[in-house]
């Protein structure tokens, strides 16, 4: 897992393996040790963050860094902060009052492995820890850009971002949404955090969002974010039990949640995901091979089967 | 509610009134409007934050600012961020899986006024919003100090601060704690956020924690933080139902939680609170009248009856 490997490898499978190992090690070091009091809480925070997951957001951060000629050590904290926010959101989403899921990636969800009160606190603690990771005063990035990273993360994670999307999602159960409203929900729920992965890499490189590079990469992010959710709905429809690791197939539909499938049908949703993929790739036109891993990631997201 | 009034008034009652009105107005402006989507979530976030509470942490921020000769507009965002963290912690603490309280200040708790899923998201959204408030890139403070404020808040709010204290508290139900362990719990649960109020004011003034001024003010904060909790336990023992606004008197003891009362008895706990008050006041010796409101706040905390 050398830095050179991350920077130079042309092989996406190898890049992915290295980056996933790297973020795992970074998370290991940035999460409080489970010997630190309160030990049970810290153990539960580690249980909910380490050892699994596709690490899509960190992969996006590292792959964007290659387009911006950034060393991966400038991206470790942003990648880890995003993953902690993502992990906390899963812990809270799984709670009985929310999606009430017992299994996640084939393992007991946090409130099942521990208890409900602990799971609430794990989510709360992971959110704070994301901001601990990103606000390290001795990190060595320009503090003006560091403040902008923190602002981007807070906005993407909060009520006008991920948490807001979750609230819109809950309110939408049993309702039919038109395509713009459904896209608005997903823009909040998953799109903002995926966009944030690119924003954080731009900040780490000192590149403005409204620059030509910034605009193109954010356009990529928005298409990929939406494609991610369309594919999620497709998988929920066709994915088999073992591959998704969820306890119940078609769970969303059975609870009468609006989805791209109920709205477009399976075939049209698959076409839509392909179109979004093409638009994401088009946004990367001005890059040569430096953007190959971002291209492969977009394909991975649309063609994933779990 | 002029700024001059906050800066010059020698009258604590007037200072308190002005500062409470000021933080209410600041929170109004820094919380997302309830017309912004998702409107119900934003309404619930405002319901859980506005229109009540003692505002102890903002009062501490503003009163510390007077000792450091700081204009209140430099303190609005830190005061609001702390209050949002405090508000979110109450919403999550009240949840059925935690303290299961139906009333807070005589009004339905968030999960009663709305629903449990919304209350989880309200807490999550308020925590993020605290970091939104403090990471405003155009705020006009030195970004190096702004990063340090964000780091202090994240640490104080997280698993090695407030959330950690909550976890220790939950684990302590049914156990007897020795005085050091009980103090350790409260240092996390309430003490770190009170200390953070002083830390944020120090950052706003560009004063190092390990300077003479910084050291003294933090010593004040630590004594006040502990006194706050001792008095809380005293009130839980003797406070009458109407004044605390809680549905059940002596609720903590009935659930067999360790407290300063079970450990020291009522009389000795009262003596302890007085001793902590004296130590807090002693830490302010080198200030003249500029510290009068901090002194009055310490007395208010120890002598409050709700």
XYZ file of C-alpha atoms in Angstrom, chain A residues 105-303:
199
model
C -23.747 -6.271 5.220
C -24.812 -9.564 6.754
C -23.902 -8.506 10.305
C -26.152 -7.298 13.151
C -26.827 -3.558 12.928
C -25.397 -1.421 15.715
C -28.565 -1.344 17.827
C -28.809 -5.136 17.534
C -25.150 -5.812 18.329
C -25.252 -3.290 21.192
C -28.500 -1.552 22.127
C -30.655 1.277 20.870
C -29.353 3.977 23.224
C -25.784 3.078 22.307
C -26.626 3.208 18.590
C -28.050 6.734 18.973
C -24.859 7.802 20.755
C -22.637 6.008 18.210
C -24.219 8.053 15.431
C -23.901 11.260 17.425
C -20.295 10.493 18.305
C -19.343 9.559 14.737
C -20.772 12.798 13.397
C -18.712 14.794 15.910
C -15.648 12.649 15.147
C -15.908 13.543 11.453
C -15.525 17.186 12.445
C -12.691 16.292 14.830
C -10.900 14.600 11.919
C -11.298 17.567 9.612
C -10.555 20.337 12.140
C -7.149 19.090 13.284
C -5.258 22.388 13.769
C -1.844 20.849 13.018
C -2.906 19.134 9.834
C -0.861 21.476 7.658
C -3.418 22.621 5.110
C -4.143 26.303 4.574
C -6.669 27.128 7.338
C -8.815 29.174 4.951
C -9.360 26.098 2.815
C -9.760 23.959 5.916
C -12.628 26.185 7.085
C -14.208 25.837 3.649
C -13.917 22.047 3.877
C -15.617 22.097 7.269
C -18.370 24.350 5.924
C -18.934 22.063 2.924
C -19.098 18.955 5.116
C -21.453 20.535 7.659
C -23.832 21.722 4.952
C -23.775 18.417 3.069
C -24.375 16.418 6.239
C -27.097 18.608 7.735
C -30.756 19.433 7.284
C -30.211 20.979 3.848
C -28.194 17.931 2.855
C -28.169 14.289 3.931
C -30.343 14.642 7.055
C -32.842 16.701 5.098
C -33.004 14.037 2.408
C -33.710 11.453 5.068
C -36.587 13.597 6.372
C -38.020 14.044 2.867
C -37.693 10.281 2.369
C -39.627 9.525 5.557
C -42.343 11.997 4.636
C -42.625 10.491 1.142
C -43.620 6.994 2.290
C -47.043 6.248 0.884
C -46.925 9.198 -1.520
C -46.283 9.305 -5.227
C -43.507 11.703 -6.186
C -42.951 13.183 -9.633
C -39.462 12.722 -11.112
C -38.200 16.218 -10.102
C -39.327 15.713 -6.480
C -37.773 12.235 -6.346
C -34.514 13.607 -7.736
C -34.645 16.461 -5.221
C -34.953 13.951 -2.390
C -31.973 11.944 -3.604
C -29.938 15.049 -4.339
C -30.214 15.706 -0.600
C -30.025 12.171 0.717
C -27.021 10.797 -1.127
C -26.097 13.383 -3.746
C -24.837 16.105 -1.413
C -22.351 13.816 0.322
C -21.027 12.487 -2.999
C -20.724 16.068 -4.242
C -18.953 16.854 -0.972
C -16.305 14.202 -1.753
C -15.346 16.219 -4.824
C -15.660 19.561 -2.972
C -13.254 18.409 -0.267
C -10.691 17.279 -2.842
C -11.033 20.652 -4.607
C -10.434 22.469 -1.297
C -7.405 20.277 -0.554
C -5.997 21.329 -3.931
C -6.990 24.988 -3.464
C -9.177 24.875 -6.589
C -12.336 27.019 -6.658
C -15.657 25.303 -7.305
C -16.524 27.797 -10.034
C -13.261 27.261 -11.907
C -13.374 25.251 -15.113
C -11.877 22.165 -13.415
C -14.141 22.584 -10.403
C -17.277 22.956 -12.484
C -16.530 19.839 -14.542
C -15.729 17.683 -11.540
C -18.873 18.816 -9.724
C -20.940 18.063 -12.800
C -19.430 14.584 -12.739
C -20.326 14.333 -9.031
C -23.947 15.296 -9.539
C -24.505 12.759 -12.320
C -22.772 10.018 -10.361
C -24.758 10.870 -7.219
C -28.050 10.499 -9.010
C -26.911 7.383 -10.886
C -25.951 5.857 -7.541
C -29.498 6.172 -6.281
C -31.137 4.999 -9.502
C -28.951 1.897 -9.347
C -29.863 1.465 -5.675
C -33.526 1.327 -6.621
C -32.755 -1.089 -9.457
C -30.841 -3.364 -7.092
C -33.638 -3.222 -4.571
C -35.930 -4.478 -7.315
C -33.780 -7.206 -8.819
C -30.884 -7.798 -6.409
C -30.925 -11.134 -4.704
C -31.005 -11.500 -0.953
C -27.456 -12.707 -0.507
C -25.847 -10.021 -2.605
C -27.471 -6.989 -1.010
C -27.046 -8.430 2.486
C -30.404 -6.978 3.473
C -32.894 -9.000 5.429
C -35.746 -8.402 3.046
C -35.806 -8.047 -0.713
C -37.790 -5.233 -2.248
C -38.082 -3.753 1.250
C -38.488 -0.196 0.012
C -41.296 -1.054 -2.349
C -43.087 -3.106 0.245
C -43.139 -0.043 2.476
C -44.546 1.934 -0.385
C -41.643 4.310 -0.788
C -41.394 6.229 -4.019
C -38.517 5.002 -6.188
C -37.219 5.294 -9.707
C -38.731 1.867 -10.358
C -42.256 2.770 -9.310
C -41.934 5.961 -11.336
C -40.112 4.820 -14.487
C -40.312 1.041 -14.470
C -37.229 -1.199 -14.446
C -36.238 -0.879 -18.094
C -36.516 2.898 -18.233
C -34.669 3.243 -14.913
C -31.807 1.185 -16.358
C -31.713 3.447 -19.422
C -31.704 6.489 -17.156
C -28.750 5.155 -15.141
C -26.836 4.596 -18.401
C -27.598 8.123 -19.585
C -26.363 9.571 -16.290
C -23.196 7.499 -16.603
C -22.561 8.895 -20.087
C -23.070 12.451 -18.825
C -20.687 11.826 -15.935
C -18.048 10.552 -18.356
C -18.607 13.504 -20.678
C -17.802 15.895 -17.828
C -14.341 14.331 -17.591
C -13.471 14.897 -21.262
C -10.681 17.405 -20.646
C -8.689 14.923 -18.548
C -6.487 12.165 -19.937
C -5.599 9.055 -17.997
C -5.535 10.962 -14.648
C -9.338 10.676 -14.638
C -9.390 6.966 -15.502
C -10.168 5.937 -11.922
C -13.022 8.458 -11.690
C -14.365 7.003 -14.944
C -14.068 3.479 -13.618
C -15.750 4.532 -10.383
C -18.728 5.928 -12.274
C -19.010 2.622 -14.137
C -18.640 0.681 -10.908
C -21.469 2.651 -9.331
C -23.853 2.102 -12.234
C -22.865 -1.493 -12.884
